[in-house]
DNA sequence: GTGTAGGTGGTTTTT
DNA sequence: CCACCTACAC
């Protein structure tokens, strides 16, 4: 057969990887080296040349978006349907397996998935019930602890009771939390993975079913897999199914979330017959951009060596803009965008990247006033909105009365006179008898111990859910949701509120009905689930876009993390300041700086043609002015690549100002960060140094009087 | 049960 | 500084 479309325009390394005959392979694919292309062609190669049925292939990706894109690209390349091939995130795949074997996994058929937010709420509730002081052991820590333990593959019963008081408390919470999840038929994200792993370990016939089925396993973004996912891969591959793992250790930016880079190192040891391929030719960026990225990343000690190169031109220099404050930084970028657009270019070819979400604000303000359409990525997504989750909680409760988390969410929403007092009676009863809140409510009503008022209210609620759940069983999915949001009073409740927000809530609820209408059950991910089950799972696993409406040509604003995997002709890498990027936090973490540097590397390599780095001398943060020196990462880009742009030079600054200059009268060394004392202005901190000898000046931020430039030879500063 | 004053904390994020 | 949460007063 003609394999040319599959091997067409691949370079040698890519071709070797795609046609790897036997065994597992580790593809170290640098940024822009055609990683996705290799994955897609590999699958095409397996199907067409090796005549492997799509049914025998499992491809795992990091996001749902990537999964969809991959299937599409293969189908486009081969002009055939890939029905039967499993492509999805670890979570989606585990979810599917658990649905199929819910009995063996000791889960109810109607088990629901708990998202991070629900998980947090549940943990808080449990801590309150256990009477654990939140000031001493924060609920955030507890959540972190639970997820870390799960990712290590440890259930509460696997952890030995420690003498350490903190750990004992955390374990108590973990135990209770698992109990609560089990009782309500809820599984959190890490739980999907852990439960699947247990299921496969404990049920030989199920494990061999999947081991026999999947003859080839492919993993994208391998550097971002965590310990649990790795174990899962080992188990499924059973040492002999070839695993094709594609990743880039230099782009590992999720270690803080449990991603284990060691997986890349261990891969060759744990799997048989592993060949390693390096994809180092970059097809994305100009020579200068690549040189900048390469130079930056060589400052990391802990990495597999790899050097990107391109056949392309050097291209434009790396532009650097030093702004006085964050406003000016945004204004400068706004001007550049106007310039760009007036030359007939598109705004969506421009990305503005920043370290933290809060930084988008200044850009938004300036873009509104200078009339630049923009789109901010990230933030609250559709299925994460409170009103949507409320509506879905009704649905979930209708299908599973034991879902306590949903029960609590909507018992008094809209308000129906069931307050804290009644609710705590229900909670107590449920806890004492180890039954669900729903069952406890029924018991309490029979017991006749409640005030007539709360009995009335609880009765109304039970009746409502009862009749809703009876009504909707015969309806289409979208009709079910429409029915629920109307009959529950949810829509009316938000309709009566005033203001923009309320209006958008009603619109969102209507949009939910719409989403249900257009939801087509994707056989591959949801198998033989009912449409409703599939939709509810879909809502949690794939929480949707933050802001719809992509039709307008918009400048793209996003964090460095969310830029991973994307590329843009022009990239503005903003807020390049010590304390911001790298973050203050990272300085005290063991390998914090290296992760920040990888993040910077990701940022730089997003750019195809033009890269702007910018930093601000002062930045308003948490209400007070911060004076940050330029990020060390700027200095790690070779000076000769950089062109400083300064359209409105107010003061002449040195680009690379030394951090140490001259001497004070009492012969102390003056350097950035040094505390000094001045006769008149009092004490302050040196935030900048400039010049040499008698013309040397320092910028000092005085506690009492604010910041001032002082000539060192006159100021008579005392080093403190 | 709703509204508002006071306190607090505040990277990155997909599933 | 601002968004979010909690606690209390209507």
CSV table of C-alpha atoms in Angstrom, one decimal, chain A residues 388-678:
chain,number,residue,atom,x,y,z
A,388,UNK,CA,-25.1,25.3,36.3
A,389,UNK,CA,-23.8,23.1,39.1
A,390,UNK,CA,-27.1,23.7,41.0
A,391,UNK,CA,-29.1,22.5,38.1
A,392,UNK,CA,-26.9,19.5,37.6
A,393,UNK,CA,-27.2,18.8,41.3
A,394,UNK,CA,-30.9,18.5,40.9
A,395,UNK,CA,-30.4,16.1,38.0
A,396,UNK,CA,-27.9,14.0,40.0
A,397,UNK,CA,-30.1,13.8,43.0
A,398,UNK,CA,-33.0,12.7,40.9
A,399,UNK,CA,-31.0,9.8,39.6
A,400,UNK,CA,-29.3,9.0,42.9
A,401,UNK,CA,-31.0,9.9,46.1
A,402,UNK,CA,-27.9,9.0,48.0
A,403,UNK,CA,-25.8,11.8,46.5
A,404,UNK,CA,-25.4,13.8,49.7
A,405,UNK,CA,-23.2,16.4,48.1
A,406,UNK,CA,-26.0,17.3,45.6
A,407,UNK,CA,-28.5,17.0,48.4
A,408,UNK,CA,-26.8,19.6,50.5
A,409,UNK,CA,-26.2,21.9,47.6
A,410,UNK,CA,-29.9,22.2,46.7
A,411,UNK,CA,-31.9,21.4,49.7
A,412,UNK,CA,-32.5,25.0,50.3
A,413,UNK,CA,-32.0,26.4,46.9
A,414,UNK,CA,-34.2,28.1,46.0
A,415,UNK,CA,-34.9,28.8,49.7
A,416,UNK,CA,-37.8,26.7,51.0
A,417,UNK,CA,-37.4,27.3,54.7
A,418,UNK,CA,-34.9,24.6,55.5
A,419,UNK,CA,-32.2,26.3,57.5
A,420,UNK,CA,-29.1,25.3,59.3
A,421,UNK,CA,-31.1,23.9,62.3
A,422,UNK,CA,-33.2,21.5,60.4
A,423,UNK,CA,-30.3,20.5,58.2
A,424,UNK,CA,-28.1,19.7,61.2
A,425,UNK,CA,-30.9,17.4,62.6
A,426,UNK,CA,-30.8,15.6,59.3
A,427,UNK,CA,-27.0,15.4,59.2
A,428,UNK,CA,-26.9,14.0,62.8
A,429,UNK,CA,-29.5,11.4,62.1
A,430,UNK,CA,-27.7,10.4,58.9
A,431,UNK,CA,-24.4,10.1,60.7
A,432,UNK,CA,-25.8,8.2,63.6
A,433,UNK,CA,-27.4,5.6,61.5
A,434,UNK,CA,-24.8,5.7,58.7
A,435,UNK,CA,-27.4,6.4,56.1
A,436,UNK,CA,-27.7,9.1,53.4
A,437,UNK,CA,-29.2,12.5,54.1
A,438,UNK,CA,-32.2,11.5,51.9
A,439,UNK,CA,-32.9,8.4,54.0
A,440,UNK,CA,-32.4,10.3,57.2
A,441,UNK,CA,-34.9,12.9,56.0
A,442,UNK,CA,-37.5,10.2,55.5
A,443,UNK,CA,-36.8,8.7,58.9
A,444,UNK,CA,-37.1,12.0,60.6
A,445,UNK,CA,-40.4,12.7,58.9
A,446,UNK,CA,-41.7,9.3,60.1
A,447,UNK,CA,-40.4,9.9,63.6
A,448,UNK,CA,-42.6,12.9,64.1
A,449,UNK,CA,-40.0,14.7,66.1
A,450,UNK,CA,-39.7,17.8,63.9
A,451,UNK,CA,-41.5,21.0,64.2
A,452,UNK,CA,-44.4,21.2,61.9
A,453,UNK,CA,-42.7,23.9,60.0
A,454,UNK,CA,-39.6,22.0,59.1
A,455,UNK,CA,-41.6,18.8,58.6
A,456,UNK,CA,-43.6,20.7,56.1
A,457,UNK,CA,-40.6,22.1,54.3
A,458,UNK,CA,-38.8,18.8,54.2
A,459,UNK,CA,-41.8,17.1,52.8
A,460,UNK,CA,-42.1,19.7,50.1
A,461,UNK,CA,-38.5,19.0,49.1
A,462,UNK,CA,-38.8,15.2,49.1
A,463,UNK,CA,-42.0,15.5,47.1
A,464,UNK,CA,-40.4,17.8,44.6
A,465,UNK,CA,-37.4,15.6,44.0
A,466,UNK,CA,-39.7,12.5,43.9
A,467,UNK,CA,-42.0,14.0,41.3
A,468,UNK,CA,-39.2,15.5,39.3
A,469,UNK,CA,-37.4,12.2,39.1
A,470,UNK,CA,-40.6,10.4,38.2
A,471,UNK,CA,-41.5,13.0,35.5
A,472,UNK,CA,-38.2,13.1,33.7
A,473,UNK,CA,-37.5,9.4,33.3
A,474,UNK,CA,-39.4,9.3,30.0
A,475,UNK,CA,-38.0,12.7,28.7
A,476,UNK,CA,-35.3,13.5,26.3
A,477,UNK,CA,-32.2,14.8,28.0
A,478,UNK,CA,-32.7,18.4,27.2
A,479,UNK,CA,-36.4,18.2,28.2
A,480,UNK,CA,-35.3,16.7,31.5
A,481,UNK,CA,-33.0,19.6,32.2
A,482,UNK,CA,-35.6,22.2,31.1
A,483,UNK,CA,-38.2,20.5,33.3
A,484,UNK,CA,-35.9,20.4,36.3
A,485,UNK,CA,-34.8,24.0,36.1
A,486,UNK,CA,-38.4,25.2,35.7
A,487,UNK,CA,-40.2,23.0,38.2
A,488,UNK,CA,-37.5,23.2,40.8
A,489,UNK,CA,-37.9,27.0,40.8
A,490,UNK,CA,-34.2,27.5,40.1
A,491,UNK,CA,-34.9,29.6,37.0
A,492,UNK,CA,-37.6,31.6,38.6
A,493,UNK,CA,-35.3,32.2,41.6
A,494,UNK,CA,-32.6,33.7,39.5
A,495,UNK,CA,-35.2,35.5,37.3
A,496,UNK,CA,-36.4,37.4,40.3
A,497,UNK,CA,-33.0,38.6,41.3
A,498,UNK,CA,-31.9,41.9,39.8
A,499,UNK,CA,-28.8,43.0,38.0
A,500,UNK,CA,-26.6,41.8,35.2
A,501,UNK,CA,-25.4,38.8,37.1
A,502,UNK,CA,-28.8,37.4,37.6
A,503,UNK,CA,-29.7,37.9,34.0
A,504,UNK,CA,-26.6,36.0,32.9
A,505,UNK,CA,-27.5,33.2,35.3
A,506,UNK,CA,-30.9,32.7,33.6
A,507,UNK,CA,-29.1,32.8,30.3
A,508,UNK,CA,-26.6,30.3,31.4
A,509,UNK,CA,-29.4,28.0,32.5
A,510,UNK,CA,-31.0,28.3,29.2
A,511,UNK,CA,-27.7,27.7,27.6
A,512,UNK,CA,-27.5,24.5,29.6
A,513,UNK,CA,-30.7,23.2,28.0
A,514,UNK,CA,-29.1,24.1,24.7
A,515,UNK,CA,-25.9,22.3,25.5
A,516,UNK,CA,-28.0,19.2,26.4
A,517,UNK,CA,-29.8,19.5,23.0
A,518,UNK,CA,-26.6,19.5,21.1
A,519,UNK,CA,-24.9,16.9,23.2
A,520,UNK,CA,-24.4,13.9,21.2
A,521,UNK,CA,-23.2,10.9,23.2
A,522,UNK,CA,-19.7,10.2,22.1
A,523,UNK,CA,-19.6,6.4,21.8
A,524,UNK,CA,-15.9,6.3,22.3
A,525,UNK,CA,-15.8,7.9,25.7
A,526,UNK,CA,-19.1,7.0,27.1
A,527,UNK,CA,-19.8,3.6,25.7
A,528,UNK,CA,-23.1,2.2,26.7
A,529,UNK,CA,-24.0,4.7,29.3
A,530,UNK,CA,-27.4,6.4,29.2
A,531,UNK,CA,-27.4,9.8,27.6
A,532,UNK,CA,-28.1,11.5,30.9
A,533,UNK,CA,-25.3,9.7,32.7
A,534,UNK,CA,-23.0,10.6,29.9
A,535,UNK,CA,-24.0,14.2,30.0
A,536,UNK,CA,-23.5,14.5,33.7
A,537,UNK,CA,-20.1,12.9,33.5
A,538,UNK,CA,-19.2,15.1,30.6
A,539,UNK,CA,-20.1,18.2,32.6
A,540,UNK,CA,-17.5,17.3,35.2
A,541,UNK,CA,-14.8,15.8,33.1
A,542,UNK,CA,-14.9,18.4,30.5
A,543,UNK,CA,-16.0,21.6,32.1
A,544,UNK,CA,-16.1,23.6,28.8
A,545,UNK,CA,-14.8,26.9,27.6
A,546,UNK,CA,-14.6,29.9,29.8
A,547,UNK,CA,-16.0,32.3,27.3
A,548,UNK,CA,-17.7,31.2,24.2
A,549,UNK,CA,-18.0,33.5,21.2
A,550,UNK,CA,-14.8,33.1,19.4
A,551,UNK,CA,-16.0,34.7,16.2
A,552,UNK,CA,-14.4,38.1,16.8
A,553,UNK,CA,-10.7,38.7,16.0
A,554,UNK,CA,-9.3,39.0,19.5
A,555,UNK,CA,-6.0,39.4,21.1
A,556,UNK,CA,-5.4,36.3,23.3
A,557,UNK,CA,-4.6,36.7,27.0
A,558,UNK,CA,-3.6,33.8,29.1
A,559,UNK,CA,-1.3,32.4,31.7
A,560,UNK,CA,1.9,30.7,30.7
A,561,UNK,CA,0.4,27.5,31.9
A,562,UNK,CA,-2.5,27.6,29.6
A,563,UNK,CA,-0.3,28.6,26.7
A,564,UNK,CA,1.3,25.2,26.7
A,565,UNK,CA,0.8,23.4,23.4
A,566,UNK,CA,-0.2,26.6,21.5
A,567,UNK,CA,1.7,28.9,19.2
A,568,UNK,CA,1.4,32.5,18.0
A,569,UNK,CA,3.2,34.6,15.5
A,570,UNK,CA,3.6,37.3,18.1
A,571,UNK,CA,4.1,36.7,21.8
A,572,UNK,CA,4.3,39.3,24.6
A,573,UNK,CA,5.9,37.7,27.7
A,574,UNK,CA,5.0,40.2,30.4
A,575,UNK,CA,5.7,40.8,34.0
A,576,UNK,CA,9.3,39.5,33.7
A,577,UNK,CA,10.2,40.6,37.2
A,578,UNK,CA,11.9,38.9,40.2
A,579,UNK,CA,9.2,38.0,42.7
A,580,UNK,CA,6.6,37.8,40.0
A,581,UNK,CA,8.3,35.6,37.5
A,582,UNK,CA,10.0,33.7,39.0
A,583,UNK,CA,7.5,34.0,41.8
A,584,UNK,CA,8.6,34.8,45.2
A,585,UNK,CA,7.3,31.5,46.3
A,586,UNK,CA,9.4,29.5,43.9
A,587,UNK,CA,12.6,30.9,45.5
A,588,UNK,CA,12.1,28.9,48.6
A,589,UNK,CA,11.0,25.7,46.9
A,590,UNK,CA,13.6,23.1,46.4
A,591,UNK,CA,13.6,23.1,42.6
A,592,UNK,CA,11.3,26.0,42.3
A,593,UNK,CA,13.5,28.1,40.1
A,594,UNK,CA,14.0,25.3,37.6
A,595,UNK,CA,10.3,24.9,37.2
A,596,UNK,CA,9.8,28.6,36.7
A,597,UNK,CA,12.5,28.5,34.1
A,598,UNK,CA,10.8,25.7,32.2
A,599,UNK,CA,7.7,27.8,32.3
A,600,UNK,CA,9.7,30.7,30.8
A,601,UNK,CA,11.0,28.3,28.2
A,602,UNK,CA,7.4,27.3,27.3
A,603,UNK,CA,6.6,31.0,27.0
A,604,UNK,CA,9.4,31.8,24.7
A,605,UNK,CA,8.9,28.8,22.5
A,606,UNK,CA,5.3,29.8,21.9
A,607,UNK,CA,6.5,32.6,19.6
A,608,UNK,CA,6.9,31.9,15.9
A,609,UNK,CA,8.2,35.2,14.6
A,610,UNK,CA,8.2,38.0,17.2
A,611,UNK,CA,8.9,37.9,20.9
A,612,UNK,CA,8.6,40.8,23.3
A,613,UNK,CA,9.8,40.6,26.8
A,614,UNK,CA,8.6,43.2,29.2
A,615,UNK,CA,8.9,44.1,32.8
A,616,UNK,CA,7.8,47.0,35.0
A,617,UNK,CA,9.9,48.9,37.5
A,618,UNK,CA,7.1,49.3,39.9
A,619,UNK,CA,3.9,47.3,40.0
A,620,UNK,CA,0.9,47.8,42.2
A,621,UNK,CA,0.3,44.6,44.0
A,622,UNK,CA,-2.0,43.8,47.0
A,623,UNK,CA,-2.5,47.5,47.2
A,624,UNK,CA,1.0,48.7,47.6
A,625,UNK,CA,3.8,49.4,45.2
A,626,UNK,CA,6.3,46.7,44.6
A,627,UNK,CA,9.7,47.5,43.2
A,628,UNK,CA,10.9,44.4,41.4
A,629,UNK,CA,14.2,44.1,39.6
A,630,UNK,CA,14.1,42.6,36.1
A,631,UNK,CA,13.7,38.9,36.0
A,632,UNK,CA,16.9,36.8,36.0
A,633,UNK,CA,15.4,35.1,33.0
A,634,UNK,CA,15.9,38.3,30.9
A,635,UNK,CA,19.6,38.1,31.7
A,636,UNK,CA,19.7,34.5,30.6
A,637,UNK,CA,18.8,35.5,27.1
A,638,UNK,CA,22.0,36.5,25.2
A,639,UNK,CA,22.4,40.3,25.2
A,640,UNK,CA,23.2,40.4,21.5
A,641,UNK,CA,19.8,39.0,20.6
A,642,UNK,CA,18.0,41.7,22.5
A,643,UNK,CA,16.8,45.0,21.1
A,644,UNK,CA,15.6,47.4,23.7
A,645,UNK,CA,12.5,49.3,22.7
A,646,UNK,CA,11.8,52.5,24.5
A,647,UNK,CA,9.5,54.7,22.6
A,648,UNK,CA,9.2,57.3,25.3
A,649,UNK,CA,12.3,57.3,27.3
A,650,UNK,CA,11.6,59.2,30.5
A,651,UNK,CA,14.7,58.5,32.3
A,652,UNK,CA,17.8,56.8,31.0
A,653,UNK,CA,18.1,53.5,32.7
A,654,UNK,CA,20.7,51.0,32.2
A,655,UNK,CA,19.3,47.7,30.9
A,656,UNK,CA,21.4,45.4,33.0
A,657,UNK,CA,21.9,47.5,36.0
A,658,UNK,CA,24.5,46.2,38.3
A,659,UNK,CA,23.0,45.1,41.6
A,660,UNK,CA,25.9,46.6,43.5
A,661,UNK,CA,27.5,49.9,43.2
A,662,UNK,CA,29.9,52.2,44.9
A,663,UNK,CA,30.2,52.6,48.6
A,664,UNK,CA,28.6,54.7,51.2
A,665,UNK,CA,30.4,57.0,53.5
A,666,UNK,CA,30.8,54.3,56.1
A,667,UNK,CA,32.1,51.9,53.5
A,668,UNK,CA,29.2,49.6,53.4
A,669,UNK,CA,28.4,48.1,50.0
A,670,UNK,CA,25.2,49.4,48.4
A,671,UNK,CA,23.2,46.8,46.6
A,672,UNK,CA,19.6,46.1,45.6
A,673,UNK,CA,17.7,44.9,48.6
A,674,UNK,CA,20.0,46.6,51.1
A,675,UNK,CA,18.4,48.4,54.0
A,676,UNK,CA,19.8,51.9,54.4
A,677,UNK,CA,19.2,54.8,56.6
A,678,UNK,CA,19.1,58.5,55.5
